Coordinates of C-alpha atoms in Angstrom, one line a residue:
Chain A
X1 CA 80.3 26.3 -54.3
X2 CA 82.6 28.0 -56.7
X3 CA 81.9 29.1 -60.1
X4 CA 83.8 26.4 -61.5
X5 CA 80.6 24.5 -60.5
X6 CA 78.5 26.5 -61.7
X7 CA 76.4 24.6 -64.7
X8 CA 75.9 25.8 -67.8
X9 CA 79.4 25.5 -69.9
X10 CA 78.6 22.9 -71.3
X11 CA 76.1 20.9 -73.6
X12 CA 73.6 19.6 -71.9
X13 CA 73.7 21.7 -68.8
X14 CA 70.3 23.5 -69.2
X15 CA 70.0 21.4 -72.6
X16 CA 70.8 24.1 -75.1
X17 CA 74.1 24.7 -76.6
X18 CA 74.0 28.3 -77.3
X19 CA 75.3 29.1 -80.8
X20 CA 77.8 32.4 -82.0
X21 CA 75.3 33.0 -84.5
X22 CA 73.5 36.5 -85.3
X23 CA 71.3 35.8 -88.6
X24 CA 69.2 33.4 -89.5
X25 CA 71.4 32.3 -92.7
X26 CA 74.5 31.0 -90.0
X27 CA 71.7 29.7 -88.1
X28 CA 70.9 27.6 -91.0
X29 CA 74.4 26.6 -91.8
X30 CA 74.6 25.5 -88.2
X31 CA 71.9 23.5 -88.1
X32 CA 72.2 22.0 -91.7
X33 CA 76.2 20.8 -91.2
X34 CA 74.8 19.3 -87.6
X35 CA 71.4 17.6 -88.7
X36 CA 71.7 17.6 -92.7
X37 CA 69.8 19.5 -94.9
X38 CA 66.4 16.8 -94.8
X39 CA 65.9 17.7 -91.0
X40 CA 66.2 21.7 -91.2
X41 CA 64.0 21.5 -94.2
X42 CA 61.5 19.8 -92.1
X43 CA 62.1 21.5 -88.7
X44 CA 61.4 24.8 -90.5
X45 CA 58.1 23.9 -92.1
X46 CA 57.3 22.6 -88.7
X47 CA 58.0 25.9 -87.5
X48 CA 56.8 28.2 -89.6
X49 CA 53.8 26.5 -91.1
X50 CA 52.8 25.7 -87.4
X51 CA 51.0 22.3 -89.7
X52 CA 52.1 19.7 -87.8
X53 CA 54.2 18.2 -89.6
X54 CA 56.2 16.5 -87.3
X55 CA 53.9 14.0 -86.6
X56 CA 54.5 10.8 -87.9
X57 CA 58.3 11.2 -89.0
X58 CA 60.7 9.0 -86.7
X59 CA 63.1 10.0 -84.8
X60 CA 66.5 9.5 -85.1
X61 CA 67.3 6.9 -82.8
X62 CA 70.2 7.7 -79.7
X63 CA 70.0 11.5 -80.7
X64 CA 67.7 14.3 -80.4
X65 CA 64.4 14.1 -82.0
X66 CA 62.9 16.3 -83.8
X67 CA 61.2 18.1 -82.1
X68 CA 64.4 19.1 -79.8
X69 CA 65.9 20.3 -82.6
X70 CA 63.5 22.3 -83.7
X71 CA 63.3 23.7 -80.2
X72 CA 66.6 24.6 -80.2
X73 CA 65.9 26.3 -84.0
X74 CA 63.2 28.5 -82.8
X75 CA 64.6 29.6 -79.3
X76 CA 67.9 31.1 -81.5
X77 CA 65.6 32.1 -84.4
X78 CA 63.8 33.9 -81.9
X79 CA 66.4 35.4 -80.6
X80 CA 67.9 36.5 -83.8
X81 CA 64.7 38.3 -84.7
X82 CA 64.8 40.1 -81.1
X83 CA 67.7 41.5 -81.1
X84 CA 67.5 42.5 -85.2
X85 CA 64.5 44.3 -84.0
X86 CA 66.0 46.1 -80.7
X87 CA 69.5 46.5 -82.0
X88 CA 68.3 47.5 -85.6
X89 CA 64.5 49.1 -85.3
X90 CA 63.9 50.5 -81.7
X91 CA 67.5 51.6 -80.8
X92 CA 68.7 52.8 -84.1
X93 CA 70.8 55.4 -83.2
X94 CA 72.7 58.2 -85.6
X95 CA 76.2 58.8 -85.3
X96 CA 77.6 62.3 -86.2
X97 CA 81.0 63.0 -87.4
X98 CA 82.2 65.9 -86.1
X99 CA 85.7 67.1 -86.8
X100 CA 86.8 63.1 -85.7
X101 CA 84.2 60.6 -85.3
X102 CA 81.9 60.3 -82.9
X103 CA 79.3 58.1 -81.4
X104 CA 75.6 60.5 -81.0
X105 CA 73.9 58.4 -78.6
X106 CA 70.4 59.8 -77.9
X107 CA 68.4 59.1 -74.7
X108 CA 67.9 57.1 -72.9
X109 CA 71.4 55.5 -73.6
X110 CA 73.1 58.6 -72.3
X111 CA 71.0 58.5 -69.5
X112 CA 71.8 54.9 -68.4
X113 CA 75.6 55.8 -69.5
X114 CA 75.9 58.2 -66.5
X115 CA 75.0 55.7 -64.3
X116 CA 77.6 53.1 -65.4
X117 CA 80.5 55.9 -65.7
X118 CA 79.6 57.4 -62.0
X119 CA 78.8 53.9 -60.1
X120 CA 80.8 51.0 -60.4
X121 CA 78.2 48.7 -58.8
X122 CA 76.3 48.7 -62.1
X123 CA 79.0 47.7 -64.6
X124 CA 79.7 45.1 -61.9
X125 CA 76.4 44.3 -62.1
X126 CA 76.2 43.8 -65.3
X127 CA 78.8 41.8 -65.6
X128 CA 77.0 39.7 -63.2
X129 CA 74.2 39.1 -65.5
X130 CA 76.0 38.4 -68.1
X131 CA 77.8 35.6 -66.7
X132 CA 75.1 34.3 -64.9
X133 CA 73.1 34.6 -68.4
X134 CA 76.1 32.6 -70.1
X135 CA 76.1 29.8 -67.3
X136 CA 72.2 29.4 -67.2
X137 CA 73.0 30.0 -63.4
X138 CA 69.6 31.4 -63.6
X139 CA 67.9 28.3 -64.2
X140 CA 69.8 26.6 -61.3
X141 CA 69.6 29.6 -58.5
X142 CA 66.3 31.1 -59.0
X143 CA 65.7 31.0 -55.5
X144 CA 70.0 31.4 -54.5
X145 CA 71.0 34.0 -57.0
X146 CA 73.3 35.1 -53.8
X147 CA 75.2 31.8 -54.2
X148 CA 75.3 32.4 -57.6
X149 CA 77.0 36.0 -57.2
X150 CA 79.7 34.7 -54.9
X151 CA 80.7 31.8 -56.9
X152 CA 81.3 34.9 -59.2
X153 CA 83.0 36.6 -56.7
X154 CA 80.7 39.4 -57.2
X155 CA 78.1 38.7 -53.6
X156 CA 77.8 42.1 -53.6
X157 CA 75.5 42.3 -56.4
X158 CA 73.3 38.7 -55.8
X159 CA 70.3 40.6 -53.9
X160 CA 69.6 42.7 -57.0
X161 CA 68.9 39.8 -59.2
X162 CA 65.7 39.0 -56.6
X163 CA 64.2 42.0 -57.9
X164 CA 62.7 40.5 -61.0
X165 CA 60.8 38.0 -59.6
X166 CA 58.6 40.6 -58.0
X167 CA 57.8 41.6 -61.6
X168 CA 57.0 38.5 -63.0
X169 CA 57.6 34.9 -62.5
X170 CA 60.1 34.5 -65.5
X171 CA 58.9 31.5 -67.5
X172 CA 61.2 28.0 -68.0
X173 CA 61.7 26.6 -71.0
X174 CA 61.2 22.5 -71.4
X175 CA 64.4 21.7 -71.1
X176 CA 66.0 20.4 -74.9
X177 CA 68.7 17.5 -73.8
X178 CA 70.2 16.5 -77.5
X179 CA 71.3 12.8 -76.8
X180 CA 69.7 12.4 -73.9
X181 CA 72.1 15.1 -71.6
X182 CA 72.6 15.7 -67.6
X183 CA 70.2 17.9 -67.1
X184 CA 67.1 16.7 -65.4
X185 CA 65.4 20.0 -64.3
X186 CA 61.5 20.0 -64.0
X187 CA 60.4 22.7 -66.1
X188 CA 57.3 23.7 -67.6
X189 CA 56.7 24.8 -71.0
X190 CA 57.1 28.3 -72.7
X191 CA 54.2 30.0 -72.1
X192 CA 52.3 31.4 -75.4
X193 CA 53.7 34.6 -76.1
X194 CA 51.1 36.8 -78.4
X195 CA 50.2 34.7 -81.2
X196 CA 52.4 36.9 -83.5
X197 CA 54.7 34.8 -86.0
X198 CA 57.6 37.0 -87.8
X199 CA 58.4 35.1 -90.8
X200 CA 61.8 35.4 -91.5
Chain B
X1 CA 63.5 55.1 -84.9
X2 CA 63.9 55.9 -81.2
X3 CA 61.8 54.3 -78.1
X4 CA 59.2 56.7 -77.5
X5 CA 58.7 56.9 -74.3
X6 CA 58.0 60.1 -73.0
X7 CA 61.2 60.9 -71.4
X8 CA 60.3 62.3 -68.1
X9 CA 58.2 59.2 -67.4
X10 CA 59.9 56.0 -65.0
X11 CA 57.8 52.9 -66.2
X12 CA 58.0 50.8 -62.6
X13 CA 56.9 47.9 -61.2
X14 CA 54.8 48.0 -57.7
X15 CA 57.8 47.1 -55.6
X16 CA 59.8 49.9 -57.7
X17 CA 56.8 52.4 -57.1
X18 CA 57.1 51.9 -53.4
X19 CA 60.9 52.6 -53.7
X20 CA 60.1 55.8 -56.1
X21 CA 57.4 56.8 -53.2
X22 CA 60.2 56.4 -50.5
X23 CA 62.1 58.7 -52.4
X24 CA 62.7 62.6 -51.4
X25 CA 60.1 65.0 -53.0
X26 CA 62.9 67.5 -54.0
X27 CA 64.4 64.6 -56.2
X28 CA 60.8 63.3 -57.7
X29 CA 60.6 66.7 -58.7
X30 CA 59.6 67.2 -62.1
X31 CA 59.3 63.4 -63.2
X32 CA 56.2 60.9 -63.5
X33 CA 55.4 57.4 -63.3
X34 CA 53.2 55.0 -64.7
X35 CA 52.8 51.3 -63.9
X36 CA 54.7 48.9 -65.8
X37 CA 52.8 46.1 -67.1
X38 CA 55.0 44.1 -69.4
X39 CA 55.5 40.2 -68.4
X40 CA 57.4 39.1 -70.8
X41 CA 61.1 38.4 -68.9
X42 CA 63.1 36.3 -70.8
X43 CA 63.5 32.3 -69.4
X44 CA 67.0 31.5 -68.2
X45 CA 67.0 28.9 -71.6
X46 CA 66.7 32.1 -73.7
X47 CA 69.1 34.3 -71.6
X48 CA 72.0 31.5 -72.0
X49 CA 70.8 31.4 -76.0
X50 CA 71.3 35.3 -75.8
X51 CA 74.8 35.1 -74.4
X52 CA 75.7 32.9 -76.6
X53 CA 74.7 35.7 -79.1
X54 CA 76.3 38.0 -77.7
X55 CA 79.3 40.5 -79.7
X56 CA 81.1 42.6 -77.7
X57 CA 83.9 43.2 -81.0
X58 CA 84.2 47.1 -80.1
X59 CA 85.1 46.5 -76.5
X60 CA 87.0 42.8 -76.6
X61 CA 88.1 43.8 -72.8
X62 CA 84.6 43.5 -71.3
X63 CA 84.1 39.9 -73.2
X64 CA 87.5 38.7 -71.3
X65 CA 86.4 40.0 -67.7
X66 CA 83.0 38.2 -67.9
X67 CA 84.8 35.1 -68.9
X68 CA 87.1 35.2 -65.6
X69 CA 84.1 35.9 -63.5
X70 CA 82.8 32.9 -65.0
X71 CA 86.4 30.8 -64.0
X72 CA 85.4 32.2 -60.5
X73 CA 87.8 35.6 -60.8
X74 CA 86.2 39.0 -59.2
X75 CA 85.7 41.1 -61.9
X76 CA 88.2 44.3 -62.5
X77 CA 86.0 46.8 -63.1
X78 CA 88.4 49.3 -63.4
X79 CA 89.4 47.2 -66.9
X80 CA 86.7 48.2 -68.2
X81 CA 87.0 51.9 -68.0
X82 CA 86.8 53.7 -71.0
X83 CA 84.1 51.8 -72.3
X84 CA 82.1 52.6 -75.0
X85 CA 78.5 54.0 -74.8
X86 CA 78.2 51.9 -77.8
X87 CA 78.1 48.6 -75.8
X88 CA 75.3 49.1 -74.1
X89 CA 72.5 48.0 -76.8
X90 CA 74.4 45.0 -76.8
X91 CA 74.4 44.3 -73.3
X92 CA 71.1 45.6 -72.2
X93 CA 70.2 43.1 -75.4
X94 CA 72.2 40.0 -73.9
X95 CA 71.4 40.8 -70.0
X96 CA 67.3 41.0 -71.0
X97 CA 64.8 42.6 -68.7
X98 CA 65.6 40.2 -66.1
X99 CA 69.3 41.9 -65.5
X100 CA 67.9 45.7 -66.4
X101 CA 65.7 45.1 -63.9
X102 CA 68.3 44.6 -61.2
X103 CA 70.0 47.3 -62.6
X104 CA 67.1 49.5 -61.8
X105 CA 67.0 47.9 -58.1
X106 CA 70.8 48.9 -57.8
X107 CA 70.1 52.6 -59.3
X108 CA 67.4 53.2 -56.8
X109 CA 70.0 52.2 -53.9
X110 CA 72.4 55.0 -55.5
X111 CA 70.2 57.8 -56.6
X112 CA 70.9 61.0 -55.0
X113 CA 70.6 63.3 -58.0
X114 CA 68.6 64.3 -60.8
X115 CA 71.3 62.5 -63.1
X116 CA 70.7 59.3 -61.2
X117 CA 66.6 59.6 -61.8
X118 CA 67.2 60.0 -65.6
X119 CA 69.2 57.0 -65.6
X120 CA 66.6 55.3 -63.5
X121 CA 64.3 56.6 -66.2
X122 CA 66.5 55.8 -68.9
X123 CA 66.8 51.9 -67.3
X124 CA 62.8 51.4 -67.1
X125 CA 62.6 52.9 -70.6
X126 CA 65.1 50.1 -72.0
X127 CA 63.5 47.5 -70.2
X128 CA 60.1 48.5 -71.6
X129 CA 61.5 48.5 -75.3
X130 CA 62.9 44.7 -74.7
X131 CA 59.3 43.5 -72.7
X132 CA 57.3 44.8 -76.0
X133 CA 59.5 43.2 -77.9
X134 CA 59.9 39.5 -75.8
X135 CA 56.0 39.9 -76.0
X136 CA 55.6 40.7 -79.7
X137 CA 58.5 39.0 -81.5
X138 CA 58.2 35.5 -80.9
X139 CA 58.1 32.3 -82.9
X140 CA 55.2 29.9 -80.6
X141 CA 56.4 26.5 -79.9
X142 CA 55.6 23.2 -80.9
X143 CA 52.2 22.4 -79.8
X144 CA 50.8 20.1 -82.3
X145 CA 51.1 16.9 -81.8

């Protein structure tokens, strides 16, 4: 199999198209020049008032209800708030000018730098994951990761991605399939993380 | 603010502690371990939403390698030389615990030096930061019906 067959470019393939978005306000955008302005209004006070309110409204027939779009909302919301927490909370880092500009960057991001500069495997590695991220190729090889890496040309990486799973079984998102897509993987539902709601 | 783990610390999983214990004494020297409990890895749904998310503007040149491994290219590694240490928030972001982890399965392969156990430590103290925050910034999905 070669990475041309690898799923995941496009929509439908693991059911979510992911979006080029990094706030919430081009989230909304998104959502309200897809579904109109009604739906994310009512999506969002779905989501964030938890009240139900979903129940009762039709869905619109031929597309994706509802509640798949407001799936897709809250897995990039969620994401947005992540990575604004990482990026912009825990791995605030201070850059010093010095003479010409540079970049300060405090441990343990130097630490993990020497290991990119002094072993190519890693950055290989990483670039691994990122295109395996990209293509959902995680969803599709849990148990071939291998196959995965040499469709990528990279097989020397594949057996690192096993190591994970002796962590924790990763958990699979119910599958969102706007307009009724290809994909028709088995999956459970998201497990409840802690019962924490950010408001954003 | 900066993650706070202590620095001389490598938060491991059991099958990473039996690694670490396999280890030479000389090179464990000095450095501790404690168990890492975190469970929340990212699902592959959220990993592809993450790559979707993901802004590599300061080093375009590592955005264009990924998308040729994707179109079934081997990566050139040697492109991305020169990149910045800048990226890697960004990636470690995008990649997830899931791909640090592996990272930390490759580092153990290669460490030979105390420079090599810092990054291991430096690795498992990223990984921690993202599992606290998977487990703690989340918006629950729909269960009413």
């Amino acid at each position: 199999m070669t990475s041309a067959e690898l799923p995941g470019g496009k929509k439908g393939d693991a059911g979510v198209e992911p979006l080029s978005v990094q706030t919430i306000e081009e989230l909304d955008r998104h959502f309200e020049g897809t579904y109109g302005k009604d739906k994310l209004a009512i999506v969002k006070a779905s989501l964030y008032e938890q009240s139900g309110v979903l129940d009762g409204v039709d869905e619109r027939v031929g597309g994706p209800s509802l509640r798949e779009i407001r799936e897709e909302y809250r897995l990039h919301a969620e994401a947005i708030a992540q990575k604004e927490t990482l990026l912009g909370t825990v791995w605030r880092y201070t850059t010093n000018t010095v003479g010409f500009a540079t970049d300060v960057v405090t441990a343990p991001f130097r630490w993990t730098w020497h290991a990119f500069t002094n072993y190519p495997v890693m950055t290989t590695l990483g670039i691994a994951a990122l295109a395996l991220g990209g293509t959902a190729a995680y969803l599709y090889y849990a148990g071939k990761i291998e196959e995965a890496c040499a469709a990528l040309g990279v097989p020397e990486v594949g057996k690192y991605f096993g190591a994970f799973k002796d962590a924790a079984q990763p958990t699979v998102d119910t599958p969102i399939v706007p307009g009724g897509g290809e994909a028709g993987i088995p999956g459970g539902t998201v497990a409840p993380s802690a019962p924490t709601t950010r408001p954003l | 603010m900066i993650a706070s783990m202590d620095r001389t610390t490598l938060a491991l999983t059991d099958a990473e502690t039996a690694r670490w214990n396999a280890l030479p004494a000389a090179l464990k020297e000095g450095w501790t371990t404690e168990r890492e409990t975190g469970t929340a890895y990212e699902s592959a749904v959220m990993l592809k939403v993450r790559a979707g998310m993901a802004r590599f503007d300061s080093f375009p040149a590592l955005r264009t390698v990924v998308a040729k491994a994707i179109a079934g290219e081997k990566p050139d590694v040697a492109a991305l030389k020169g990149m910045p240490d800048a990226v890697l928030p960004e990636l470690f972001f995008t990649i997830g615990a899931v791909g640090v982890t592996a990272l930390i399965a490759a580092m153990f392969d290669h460490a030979t030096t105390d420079e090599d156990v810092a990054a291991l430590a430096g690795l498992t103290s990223v990984r921690r930061d993202i599992l606290k925050v998977n487990e703690t910034v989340t918006i629950p999905p729909y269960d009413v019906r």
